[in-house]
Amino acid sequence: MAEKRVGKQTVKFQNPPVITSTASIVGPKEGKGPLGSYFDYVIDDELWGEKTWEKAESKIVRETLSKLLEKSGKSQEDINYVIAGDLLNQDIASTFGIRGTSISYLGVFGACSTICEAMAIGSMIIDGNFADNVICVTSSHFCSAEKQFRFPLELGTQRPPTAQWTVLGCGGVLLSSRGQGPRITHVTVGKIVDKGIKDANNMGAAMAPAAADTILTHLKDTGFAPDYYDLILTGDLGIVGKRICEEIMAEVGFDISKRFNDCGLLIFDREKQDVHAGASGCGCCASVFAGYLYKQLLEGKLKRILLVATGALLSPTSTQQGETIPSIAHAVSIES
Amino acid sequence: MENVAGKEKKLIKDYTNNEYRQYVEKISPKSKTLSNVIRAFIVGGLICTVGQFINNYFLERGMDKDIAGSITSIIMISIGVLLTALNVYDDIGKFAGAGSIVPITGFANSIVSPAMEFKSEGYVMGVGAKMFVVAGPVLVYGISASIVAGIIYYLLR
Amino acid sequence: MFEKYLSAFIVGGIICVIGQLLIDKTKLTSARILVIFVTAGVVLTALGIYQKIVDFGGAGATIPLTGFGYTLAKGAFRDVDQYGLLGAFTGGVRAAAAGIAAAVFFGYLASVAAKPKAKR
């Protein structure tokens, strides 16, 4: 009998894991955004001394992991698991970033929902008494993502207004069974939701139903009202997806508009920086949480948040074969 | 939520895929078509005027029409190659849209940009193989169409 | 002389506008639009229509990708006149040889010399 299960998809922790430390490294464009001062390090060019975008992304993962260990005062031997993922085929940014460490590695893929997927798994491992310290880290790189999913950088194309800008960034969190810091009290692992959107240039619209589905399931499972949370944040729905999610929620009686925001709309200034509908990428939710939201929680400016990272589970092959875009969202309930 | 017929309005979460697509189509921001069209017209027109100038230059020097045409193609393609290599063509493309995609300079850009991008995978499997990842269909369909046209022309003669 | 430049500007501009409308109003990717244009160029040349556009617009008709289709089709017809059925296969590529070879060779050289730059 799985006693920690609540409702359909939610798990409530008996010993809520503590987020004892976070680290974040972002690219120049993100550094110039409104949250620029909250990140641990801003690199000044997209290659960071490496020969290829992919190698640069691995370096960012490696350095974020180092920074996290440095900030938390722990060494590799203290960490029981590292759970990581990114947008690249076969998660190579994570693999080559974590290669060389001696930590047990669990690679995951959730597209842009990966940080919450990793935190969900990490929390369950800790609450289940299988580990004392788990690191969750995810990254994305604008150039490597464009190369894999869209077009070569120098190709003269126009992005439609619904397109989103993949973040160049990495965020890592250290979850511990003991210590000081905000705690993860519940996680709601999402199910795949597909409402038939085929347009890879409008991912917000593809992901919004999944976000709404997970938030609704979380609220029903736990019995919380939206105002239980100071803020409900999605990972990267962008301006279009955020509006759709709000409308879906409002129709079933949950007005979240006063306490709802999206990491993809926080990390860039849409007026001044050319990002069309907002930011996307695994690194978006991860770096915004690790850099900005974590500090807000530590300073008591936010007491309870629901972090809902959203992912579009497509590949270049699936869209070329005419498939729609299935999406997923995972919710992590954090209390300081 | 009720409409005039007294039936309850369908909730978005219960929309069929088709209904959801239509709803998304309705609320998604649309491209600023008028300004895009004007910019495409101006830049596309300018690129063609440059081509006209180059063509006239060679015709005035008494060159054969077809040879002048071939040389003009080579020069226009070289311009596309150069602007792509200088990392400028993508900025032109953002501004001009079809005005930079449709002319033959855009064809050159679509060959050089993947060649530059995939250099990281080596000169054979990277540059060599991926060079035609965007422009390949143009050659396949263009050449095939001309063969079909040629065959039909032969049969109708 | 000025009229030649003006008609090139206008005809080229209009063909690009058609492309822009396809980009903005349909979900077609630019690769598919280029395929449509080059094939349309072949078809319109075969129907005798495109020659008239070239006579009026000059480079305004030959520089856009429809003009590439025009070159391919005209070459196929010319080679069929000269070589019979074999000409259907040799004509297109022979006529476009300069452009294709230049694109391949200069493209290769450019890739050796240049690096892609990230967008900000």
Coordinates of C-alpha atoms in Angstrom, one line a residue:
Chain A
M1 CA 0.0 0.0 0.0
A2 CA 1.7 3.2 -1.2
E3 CA 0.9 5.4 1.8
K4 CA 2.5 8.6 0.6
R5 CA 0.2 8.8 -2.5
V6 CA -2.4 11.5 -2.4
G7 CA -5.2 11.5 -5.0
K8 CA -4.4 10.5 -8.5
Q9 CA -0.9 11.7 -9.3
T10 CA 0.4 13.4 -6.2
V11 CA 2.9 12.3 -3.6
K12 CA 3.2 13.9 -0.1
F13 CA 6.6 13.6 1.6
Q14 CA 6.9 12.3 5.1
N15 CA 10.3 14.0 5.5
P16 CA 10.2 16.9 3.0
P17 CA 13.6 17.2 1.3
V18 CA 15.4 20.5 1.8
I19 CA 16.7 22.5 -1.1
T20 CA 20.0 23.4 0.7
S21 CA 21.7 25.1 -2.2
T22 CA 21.4 26.1 -5.8
A23 CA 23.7 27.3 -8.6
S24 CA 23.0 28.9 -12.0
I25 CA 25.1 29.9 -15.1
V26 CA 23.6 31.7 -18.0
G27 CA 24.5 33.3 -21.3
P28 CA 25.0 36.9 -22.3
K29 CA 21.5 37.6 -23.4
E30 CA 20.0 36.2 -20.2
G31 CA 22.6 38.1 -18.2
K32 CA 21.2 41.3 -19.8
G33 CA 17.7 40.4 -18.9
P34 CA 15.8 41.6 -15.8
L35 CA 17.1 38.7 -13.6
G36 CA 20.7 39.1 -14.7
S37 CA 22.1 39.9 -11.3
Y38 CA 20.6 36.8 -9.7
F39 CA 22.6 34.2 -11.5
D40 CA 25.9 33.0 -10.1
Y41 CA 27.8 33.6 -13.4
V42 CA 27.1 35.1 -16.8
I43 CA 29.3 33.8 -19.6
D44 CA 30.3 36.5 -22.2
D45 CA 30.2 34.4 -25.3
E46 CA 28.2 31.4 -26.4
L47 CA 31.2 29.1 -27.0
W48 CA 32.9 29.8 -23.6
G49 CA 36.3 28.9 -25.0
E50 CA 35.1 25.6 -26.4
K51 CA 35.1 24.5 -30.1
T52 CA 31.5 23.6 -30.5
W53 CA 28.1 24.6 -29.0
E54 CA 27.6 21.2 -27.6
K55 CA 31.0 21.2 -25.9
A56 CA 30.2 24.6 -24.5
E57 CA 26.9 23.3 -23.1
S58 CA 28.7 20.4 -21.4
K59 CA 31.1 22.9 -19.9
I60 CA 28.3 24.9 -18.5
V61 CA 26.8 21.8 -16.9
R62 CA 30.2 20.8 -15.4
E63 CA 30.8 24.3 -14.0
T64 CA 27.3 24.6 -12.6
L65 CA 27.8 21.3 -10.8
S66 CA 31.2 22.6 -9.4
K67 CA 29.6 25.8 -8.3
L68 CA 26.9 23.9 -6.5
L69 CA 29.4 21.8 -4.6
E70 CA 31.4 24.9 -3.8
K71 CA 28.4 26.9 -2.5
S72 CA 27.1 24.0 -0.5
G73 CA 30.5 23.1 1.0
K74 CA 30.0 19.5 -0.1
S75 CA 32.3 17.2 -2.1
Q76 CA 31.4 14.7 -4.8
E77 CA 31.6 11.8 -2.3
D78 CA 28.8 13.4 -0.3
I79 CA 26.4 13.3 -3.2
N80 CA 24.5 10.0 -3.7
Y81 CA 22.9 10.7 -7.1
V82 CA 23.0 13.3 -9.8
I83 CA 19.9 13.5 -12.0
A84 CA 20.4 15.4 -15.2
G85 CA 18.9 16.1 -18.6
D86 CA 18.9 18.5 -21.5
L87 CA 17.5 19.0 -25.0
L88 CA 20.2 17.4 -27.0
N89 CA 19.9 14.0 -28.6
Q90 CA 20.8 11.3 -26.0
D91 CA 21.3 14.0 -23.4
I92 CA 24.9 14.5 -24.4
A93 CA 25.3 17.9 -22.7
S94 CA 24.6 16.2 -19.4
T95 CA 26.6 13.1 -20.1
F96 CA 29.8 15.0 -21.1
G97 CA 29.3 17.5 -18.3
I98 CA 29.0 14.9 -15.6
R99 CA 31.6 12.6 -17.0
G100 CA 34.6 12.6 -14.9
T101 CA 32.7 12.9 -11.6
S102 CA 32.3 9.9 -9.3
I103 CA 28.6 10.4 -8.6
S104 CA 26.0 7.9 -9.6
Y105 CA 24.2 9.3 -12.6
L106 CA 20.5 9.1 -13.6
G107 CA 19.9 10.7 -17.0
V108 CA 16.4 11.9 -17.7
F109 CA 14.5 13.5 -20.6
G110 CA 11.5 15.7 -20.1
A111 CA 12.3 18.4 -22.6
C112 CA 11.7 21.7 -20.9
S113 CA 10.0 20.0 -17.9
T114 CA 13.3 18.3 -17.0
I115 CA 14.2 20.3 -13.8
C116 CA 10.9 19.4 -12.2
E117 CA 11.1 15.8 -13.3
A118 CA 14.5 15.6 -11.8
M119 CA 13.4 17.3 -8.6
A120 CA 10.4 14.9 -8.4
I121 CA 12.6 11.9 -8.7
G122 CA 15.3 13.3 -6.4
S123 CA 12.7 14.1 -3.7
M124 CA 11.2 10.6 -3.9
I125 CA 14.7 9.1 -3.6
I126 CA 15.4 11.2 -0.5
D127 CA 12.1 10.8 1.2
G128 CA 12.3 7.1 0.5
N129 CA 15.5 7.0 2.5
F130 CA 17.5 5.9 -0.4
A131 CA 19.8 9.0 -0.4
D132 CA 20.9 11.9 1.8
N133 CA 22.0 14.3 -1.0
V134 CA 20.8 14.4 -4.6
I135 CA 21.8 17.0 -7.2
C136 CA 19.3 17.9 -10.0
V137 CA 20.7 19.8 -12.9
T138 CA 19.4 20.7 -16.3
S139 CA 20.6 22.9 -19.2
S140 CA 19.8 24.3 -22.6
H141 CA 21.8 26.2 -25.2
F142 CA 20.2 28.4 -27.8
C143 CA 22.8 27.5 -30.5
S144 CA 22.8 23.7 -30.0
A145 CA 19.0 23.6 -29.8
E146 CA 18.6 25.6 -33.0
K147 CA 21.0 23.4 -34.8
Q148 CA 19.2 20.2 -33.7
F149 CA 15.6 21.3 -33.8
R150 CA 15.4 24.2 -36.3
F151 CA 17.8 25.9 -38.7
P152 CA 21.5 26.7 -39.0
L153 CA 22.2 30.0 -37.2
E154 CA 23.2 31.9 -40.3
L155 CA 20.1 31.0 -42.4
G156 CA 18.0 34.0 -43.2
T157 CA 14.6 33.1 -41.8
Q158 CA 11.9 35.0 -40.0
R159 CA 10.6 33.7 -36.6
P160 CA 6.8 34.0 -36.2
P161 CA 5.4 36.0 -33.2
T162 CA 4.5 32.8 -31.4
A163 CA 8.1 31.5 -31.5
Q164 CA 10.1 31.3 -28.3
W165 CA 13.8 31.8 -27.6
T166 CA 15.7 28.9 -26.2
V167 CA 17.6 30.0 -23.0
L168 CA 21.3 29.5 -22.8
G169 CA 21.5 28.5 -19.2
C170 CA 21.9 25.8 -16.6
G171 CA 20.4 25.5 -13.2
G172 CA 21.3 23.0 -10.4
V173 CA 19.7 22.3 -7.1
L174 CA 21.0 20.3 -4.1
L175 CA 18.3 18.3 -2.3
S176 CA 19.1 17.0 1.2
S177 CA 17.5 14.9 3.8
R178 CA 18.7 17.4 6.5
G179 CA 19.6 21.1 6.6
Q180 CA 18.2 24.6 6.3
G181 CA 16.3 25.9 3.4
P182 CA 13.0 25.7 1.6
R183 CA 11.4 22.2 1.5
I184 CA 9.7 20.3 -1.2
T185 CA 6.4 19.1 0.4
H186 CA 4.6 17.5 -2.6
V187 CA 5.2 16.6 -6.2
T188 CA 2.7 15.9 -8.9
V189 CA 4.1 13.9 -11.8
G190 CA 2.3 14.8 -15.0
K191 CA 0.8 12.7 -17.7
I192 CA 1.3 13.1 -21.4
V193 CA -1.3 15.5 -22.8
D194 CA -1.7 16.1 -26.6
K195 CA -4.3 18.5 -27.9
G196 CA -3.3 18.1 -31.5
I197 CA -1.0 21.1 -32.1
K198 CA 1.5 20.5 -34.9
D199 CA 3.1 23.9 -35.1
A200 CA 6.6 23.6 -33.5
N201 CA 6.7 27.4 -33.7
N202 CA 3.8 27.7 -31.1
M203 CA 5.0 25.4 -28.3
G204 CA 3.2 27.5 -25.7
A205 CA -0.1 26.5 -27.2
A206 CA 1.0 22.8 -27.3
M207 CA 2.1 22.8 -23.6
A208 CA -0.6 24.9 -22.0
P209 CA -3.2 22.0 -21.7
A210 CA -0.5 19.8 -20.0
A211 CA 0.3 22.6 -17.5
A212 CA -3.4 23.2 -16.8
D213 CA -4.0 19.4 -16.4
T214 CA -1.2 19.0 -13.9
I215 CA -2.0 22.1 -11.9
L216 CA -5.7 21.1 -11.7
T217 CA -4.8 17.5 -10.7
H218 CA -2.4 18.9 -8.1
L219 CA -5.1 21.1 -6.6
K220 CA -7.7 18.4 -6.6
D221 CA -5.4 15.8 -5.2
T222 CA -4.2 18.0 -2.3
G223 CA -7.4 19.9 -1.8
F224 CA -5.5 23.2 -1.9
A225 CA -7.1 26.3 -3.3
P226 CA -4.9 28.5 -5.6
D227 CA -4.4 31.0 -2.8
Y228 CA -2.6 28.4 -0.8
Y229 CA 0.4 29.4 -3.0
D230 CA 1.9 32.9 -3.2
L231 CA 2.9 32.1 -6.8
I232 CA 2.2 29.3 -9.3
L233 CA 4.9 29.4 -12.0
T234 CA 5.1 27.5 -15.2
G235 CA 8.4 26.8 -16.9
D236 CA 8.1 28.3 -20.3
L237 CA 4.5 28.7 -21.6
G238 CA 5.3 32.1 -23.0
I239 CA 2.7 34.8 -23.5
V240 CA 0.4 32.6 -25.6
G241 CA 0.6 29.5 -23.4
K242 CA 0.2 31.5 -20.2
R243 CA -3.1 33.0 -21.4
I244 CA -4.4 29.7 -22.6
C245 CA -3.6 28.0 -19.2
E246 CA -5.3 30.8 -17.3
E247 CA -8.4 30.5 -19.4
I248 CA -8.6 26.7 -19.0
M249 CA -8.2 27.0 -15.3
A250 CA -10.7 29.9 -15.0
E251 CA -13.3 27.9 -16.9
V252 CA -13.3 25.2 -14.2
G253 CA -13.5 27.7 -11.4
F254 CA -9.8 28.2 -10.4
D255 CA -8.9 31.8 -11.0
I256 CA -5.1 31.8 -10.8
S257 CA -4.5 35.0 -12.7
K258 CA -3.4 37.0 -9.6
R259 CA -0.7 34.5 -8.5
F260 CA 0.3 33.1 -11.9
N261 CA 3.5 33.7 -13.8
D262 CA 5.9 32.0 -16.2
C263 CA 9.7 31.7 -16.0
G264 CA 9.9 32.2 -19.7
L265 CA 8.4 35.7 -19.2
L266 CA 10.6 36.6 -16.3
I267 CA 14.0 35.8 -17.7
F268 CA 13.9 38.2 -20.7
D269 CA 12.5 41.7 -21.2
R270 CA 10.0 41.1 -24.0
E271 CA 9.9 44.8 -24.9
K272 CA 13.6 45.3 -25.2
Q273 CA 15.0 41.9 -26.0
D274 CA 13.9 40.2 -29.2
V275 CA 12.3 37.0 -27.9
H276 CA 8.8 37.1 -29.4
A277 CA 6.5 35.0 -27.2
G278 CA 9.1 34.5 -24.4
A279 CA 11.9 32.1 -23.4
S280 CA 11.9 28.3 -23.5
G281 CA 14.4 25.5 -22.9
C282 CA 15.2 23.3 -19.9
G283 CA 17.6 25.9 -18.7
C284 CA 14.8 28.5 -18.5
C285 CA 12.9 27.1 -15.5
A286 CA 16.1 25.7 -14.0
S287 CA 18.1 28.9 -14.0
V288 CA 15.2 31.1 -13.0
F289 CA 14.4 28.8 -10.0
A290 CA 18.1 28.3 -9.0
G291 CA 19.0 32.0 -9.4
Y292 CA 16.0 34.1 -8.7
L293 CA 13.1 32.1 -7.1
Y294 CA 15.4 30.4 -4.6
K295 CA 16.6 33.7 -3.3
Q296 CA 13.0 35.0 -3.0
L297 CA 12.2 31.9 -0.9
L298 CA 15.3 32.3 1.3
E299 CA 14.5 36.0 1.9
G300 CA 10.9 35.1 2.8
K301 CA 9.5 37.2 -0.1
L302 CA 7.8 34.0 -1.3
K303 CA 6.6 31.5 1.2
R304 CA 4.9 28.8 -0.9
I305 CA 5.3 28.3 -4.6
L306 CA 4.2 25.7 -7.1
L307 CA 6.8 25.2 -9.7
V308 CA 5.4 23.6 -12.9
A309 CA 7.9 23.0 -15.6
T310 CA 6.4 22.2 -19.0
G311 CA 7.9 20.2 -21.8
A312 CA 7.1 19.6 -25.4
L313 CA 8.0 16.0 -26.2
L314 CA 8.6 16.3 -29.9
S315 CA 11.7 15.5 -32.0
P316 CA 12.6 16.8 -35.5
T317 CA 11.6 13.4 -36.8
S318 CA 8.2 13.3 -35.3
T319 CA 7.2 16.7 -36.7
Q320 CA 8.5 15.8 -40.1
Q321 CA 6.4 12.7 -40.0
G322 CA 3.3 14.9 -39.4
E323 CA 2.9 14.0 -35.8
T324 CA 1.3 16.4 -33.2
I325 CA 3.2 17.7 -30.2
P326 CA 2.6 15.7 -27.0
S327 CA 3.4 17.7 -23.8
I328 CA 3.9 17.1 -20.1
A329 CA 4.1 19.2 -17.0
H330 CA 5.4 18.3 -13.5
A331 CA 4.5 20.2 -10.4
V332 CA 6.8 20.7 -7.4
S333 CA 5.4 22.3 -4.3
I334 CA 8.0 24.2 -2.3
E335 CA 7.5 25.8 1.1
S336 CA 10.1 28.1 2.8
Chain B
M1 CA -21.4 30.0 -19.4
E2 CA -24.4 29.7 -21.7
N3 CA -25.0 30.8 -25.2
V4 CA -28.4 31.9 -26.7
A5 CA -29.5 28.3 -27.4
G6 CA -29.3 27.6 -23.7
K7 CA -26.6 25.0 -24.2
E8 CA -23.5 25.2 -22.0
K9 CA -20.4 26.5 -23.7
K10 CA -17.8 23.7 -24.1
L11 CA -14.8 23.9 -21.8
I12 CA -11.4 24.4 -23.4
K13 CA -10.2 21.3 -21.6
D14 CA -12.9 19.3 -23.3
Y15 CA -12.3 20.6 -26.8
T16 CA -11.5 18.1 -29.5
N17 CA -8.1 18.6 -31.1
N18 CA -9.7 20.4 -34.0
E19 CA -11.6 22.8 -31.8
Y20 CA -8.5 23.5 -29.7
R21 CA -6.5 24.2 -32.9
Q22 CA -9.1 26.7 -34.0
Y23 CA -9.1 28.3 -30.6
V24 CA -5.3 28.6 -30.7
E25 CA -5.5 30.0 -34.2
K26 CA -7.9 32.7 -33.0
I27 CA -5.9 33.9 -30.0
S28 CA -2.3 33.6 -31.3
P29 CA -0.7 36.8 -32.3
K30 CA -0.3 37.2 -36.0
S31 CA 2.6 38.4 -38.1
K32 CA 2.6 42.0 -39.1
T33 CA 1.9 41.1 -42.7
L34 CA 1.8 44.6 -44.2
S35 CA 5.2 45.7 -43.0
N36 CA 6.7 42.2 -43.8
V37 CA 5.3 42.5 -47.4
I38 CA 6.7 46.0 -47.8
R39 CA 10.1 45.0 -46.6
A40 CA 10.1 41.8 -48.8
F41 CA 9.1 43.9 -51.8
I42 CA 11.9 46.5 -51.3
V43 CA 14.7 44.2 -50.5
G44 CA 13.7 41.6 -53.1
G45 CA 13.4 44.3 -55.7
L46 CA 16.8 45.8 -54.8
I47 CA 18.6 42.4 -55.0
C48 CA 17.0 41.9 -58.5
T49 CA 18.0 45.4 -59.5
V50 CA 21.6 44.6 -58.6
G51 CA 21.4 41.5 -60.7
Q52 CA 20.0 43.5 -63.6
F53 CA 22.9 46.0 -63.2
I54 CA 25.5 43.2 -63.3
N55 CA 23.8 41.5 -66.3
N56 CA 23.7 44.8 -68.3
Y57 CA 27.3 45.4 -67.6
F58 CA 28.3 42.2 -69.4
L59 CA 25.8 42.6 -72.2
E60 CA 27.1 46.1 -72.9
R61 CA 30.6 44.6 -73.3
G62 CA 29.2 42.5 -76.1
M63 CA 29.0 39.2 -74.2
D64 CA 26.7 36.4 -75.4
K65 CA 23.3 36.5 -73.6
D66 CA 23.5 33.1 -72.0
I67 CA 27.1 33.5 -70.9
A68 CA 26.3 36.9 -69.3
G69 CA 23.4 35.2 -67.5
S70 CA 25.6 32.4 -66.2
I71 CA 28.2 34.9 -65.0
T72 CA 25.5 37.0 -63.3
S73 CA 24.3 33.9 -61.5
I74 CA 27.8 33.2 -60.2
I75 CA 28.3 36.7 -59.0
M76 CA 24.9 36.8 -57.2
I77 CA 25.6 33.5 -55.6
S78 CA 29.0 34.8 -54.5
I79 CA 27.4 37.8 -52.9
G80 CA 25.1 35.4 -51.0
V81 CA 28.0 33.3 -49.9
L82 CA 30.0 36.3 -48.8
L83 CA 27.2 37.9 -46.8
T84 CA 26.5 34.6 -45.1
A85 CA 30.2 34.0 -44.2
L86 CA 30.3 37.6 -42.8
N87 CA 27.4 36.6 -40.5
V88 CA 25.2 39.3 -42.0
Y89 CA 22.7 37.4 -44.2
D90 CA 20.7 36.2 -41.2
D91 CA 20.1 39.8 -40.1
I92 CA 19.0 40.7 -43.6
G93 CA 16.7 37.7 -43.6
K94 CA 15.1 38.7 -40.3
F95 CA 14.3 42.1 -41.8
A96 CA 13.4 41.1 -45.3
G97 CA 11.9 37.6 -45.0
A98 CA 11.0 36.4 -48.5
G99 CA 12.9 39.3 -50.0
S100 CA 16.1 37.5 -49.0
I101 CA 14.9 33.9 -49.2
V102 CA 13.4 33.9 -52.7
P103 CA 16.3 35.4 -54.7
I104 CA 19.2 33.2 -55.7
T105 CA 21.3 34.8 -53.0
G106 CA 19.0 33.1 -50.5
F107 CA 19.8 29.8 -52.3
A108 CA 23.4 30.4 -51.7
N109 CA 22.7 31.3 -48.0
S110 CA 20.8 28.1 -47.6
I111 CA 23.9 26.2 -48.7
V112 CA 26.6 28.1 -46.8
S113 CA 24.8 28.3 -43.5
P114 CA 24.5 24.6 -42.8
A115 CA 28.0 24.1 -44.2
M116 CA 29.3 26.6 -41.6
E117 CA 27.2 25.2 -38.8
F118 CA 28.1 21.6 -39.3
K119 CA 31.8 22.1 -39.7
S120 CA 31.9 20.9 -36.1
E121 CA 31.1 17.4 -37.4
G122 CA 34.0 17.4 -39.8
Y123 CA 34.5 18.3 -43.5
V124 CA 33.1 15.1 -44.9
M125 CA 30.1 14.1 -42.8
G126 CA 29.6 17.6 -41.5
V127 CA 30.2 20.2 -44.3
G128 CA 30.0 17.8 -47.2
A129 CA 26.9 15.9 -46.2
K130 CA 24.9 18.6 -44.5
M131 CA 25.5 21.4 -47.1
F132 CA 22.3 20.5 -48.9
V133 CA 20.1 19.9 -45.9
V134 CA 18.0 23.0 -46.7
A135 CA 18.7 23.5 -50.4
G136 CA 18.6 19.9 -51.5
P137 CA 14.8 19.8 -52.2
V138 CA 15.2 22.8 -54.6
L139 CA 17.7 20.8 -56.7
V140 CA 15.7 17.6 -56.5
Y141 CA 12.4 19.0 -57.5
G142 CA 13.8 21.6 -59.9
I143 CA 15.8 19.1 -61.8
S144 CA 13.1 16.5 -61.8
A145 CA 10.5 19.0 -63.0
S146 CA 12.8 20.0 -65.8
I147 CA 13.3 16.4 -66.8
V148 CA 9.6 15.8 -66.9
A149 CA 9.0 19.0 -68.8
G150 CA 11.8 17.9 -71.3
I151 CA 10.2 14.5 -71.8
I152 CA 6.7 16.0 -72.4
Y153 CA 8.3 18.5 -74.8
Y154 CA 10.0 15.7 -76.7
L155 CA 6.8 13.7 -76.9
L156 CA 4.7 16.6 -78.1
R157 CA 7.2 17.8 -80.7
Chain C
M1 CA 17.7 52.0 -69.4
F2 CA 16.1 53.3 -66.2
E3 CA 12.9 51.5 -67.2
K4 CA 14.8 48.2 -67.3
Y5 CA 15.9 48.7 -63.7
L6 CA 12.5 49.8 -62.6
S7 CA 10.8 46.7 -64.1
A8 CA 13.4 44.5 -62.6
F9 CA 12.7 46.1 -59.2
I10 CA 9.0 45.7 -59.5
V11 CA 8.8 42.2 -60.9
G12 CA 11.4 40.9 -58.4
G13 CA 9.6 42.7 -55.6
I14 CA 6.3 41.2 -56.6
I15 CA 7.6 37.6 -56.7
C16 CA 9.1 38.1 -53.3
V17 CA 5.8 39.5 -52.0
I18 CA 4.1 36.3 -53.1
G19 CA 6.7 34.4 -51.1
Q20 CA 6.2 36.6 -48.1
L21 CA 2.4 36.1 -48.2
L22 CA 3.0 32.3 -48.2
I23 CA 5.3 32.6 -45.2
D24 CA 2.9 34.8 -43.2
K25 CA -0.4 33.2 -44.1
T26 CA 0.3 29.5 -44.4
K27 CA 2.3 27.1 -42.2
L28 CA 4.6 26.3 -45.1
T29 CA 8.3 26.3 -44.1
S30 CA 10.7 28.2 -46.3
A31 CA 12.1 25.0 -47.8
R32 CA 8.7 24.0 -49.1
I33 CA 8.1 27.5 -50.4
L34 CA 11.3 27.4 -52.4
V35 CA 10.3 24.0 -53.9
I36 CA 7.0 25.5 -54.9
F37 CA 8.8 28.4 -56.5
V38 CA 11.3 26.5 -58.5
T39 CA 8.7 24.0 -59.7
A40 CA 6.4 26.9 -60.6
G41 CA 9.2 28.4 -62.6
V42 CA 9.6 25.2 -64.6
V43 CA 5.8 24.8 -65.2
L44 CA 5.3 28.5 -66.2
T45 CA 8.2 28.2 -68.6
A46 CA 6.8 25.1 -70.1
L47 CA 3.5 26.9 -70.6
G48 CA 5.3 29.8 -72.3
I49 CA 4.2 32.2 -69.7
Y50 CA 7.4 32.8 -67.9
Q51 CA 9.3 33.9 -71.0
K52 CA 7.0 36.9 -71.2
I53 CA 7.7 37.8 -67.5
V54 CA 11.4 37.5 -68.2
D55 CA 11.1 39.7 -71.3
F56 CA 9.5 42.4 -69.2
G57 CA 11.2 42.0 -65.9
G58 CA 14.7 40.9 -66.9
A59 CA 16.6 40.1 -63.7
G60 CA 13.5 40.7 -61.7
A61 CA 12.3 37.3 -63.2
T62 CA 15.6 35.5 -63.4
I63 CA 17.1 36.2 -60.0
P64 CA 14.3 34.8 -57.9
L65 CA 14.1 31.1 -57.6
T66 CA 11.4 30.9 -60.2
G67 CA 14.1 32.1 -62.5
F68 CA 16.2 29.1 -61.6
G69 CA 13.3 26.9 -62.7
Y70 CA 13.1 28.9 -65.9
T71 CA 16.8 28.3 -66.6
L72 CA 16.4 24.6 -65.9
A73 CA 13.3 24.2 -68.2
K74 CA 14.7 26.3 -71.0
G75 CA 17.9 24.2 -70.9
A76 CA 15.9 21.0 -71.1
F77 CA 14.0 22.2 -74.1
R78 CA 17.1 23.4 -75.9
D79 CA 18.9 20.1 -75.3
V80 CA 15.8 18.1 -76.4
D81 CA 15.9 20.1 -79.7
Q82 CA 19.6 19.2 -80.1
Y83 CA 19.9 15.7 -78.7
G84 CA 16.4 14.2 -78.6
L85 CA 15.1 12.4 -75.5
L86 CA 18.6 12.4 -73.9
G87 CA 18.4 16.2 -73.8
A88 CA 15.6 16.0 -71.3
F89 CA 18.2 14.7 -68.8
T90 CA 21.2 16.8 -69.8
G91 CA 19.5 20.1 -70.5
G92 CA 18.5 21.3 -67.0
V93 CA 21.6 20.6 -65.2
R94 CA 23.8 21.8 -68.1
A95 CA 22.1 25.2 -68.1
A96 CA 22.3 25.6 -64.4
A97 CA 25.8 24.2 -64.1
A98 CA 27.5 27.6 -63.4
G99 CA 25.2 28.4 -60.5
I100 CA 25.2 24.9 -59.0
A101 CA 29.0 24.6 -59.2
A102 CA 29.6 28.0 -57.8
A103 CA 27.2 27.4 -54.9
V104 CA 28.9 24.1 -54.0
F105 CA 32.5 25.3 -54.4
F106 CA 32.2 28.8 -52.8
G107 CA 30.0 27.3 -50.1
Y108 CA 32.7 24.9 -49.2
L109 CA 35.3 27.6 -49.2
A110 CA 33.2 29.8 -47.0
S111 CA 32.6 27.0 -44.5
V112 CA 36.4 26.6 -44.2
A113 CA 37.0 30.2 -43.6
A114 CA 34.0 31.3 -41.5
K115 CA 32.3 30.4 -38.3
P116 CA 28.6 30.7 -37.3
K117 CA 27.9 33.5 -34.8
A118 CA 25.3 33.2 -32.1
K119 CA 22.3 35.4 -32.3
R120 CA 21.6 37.8 -29.5

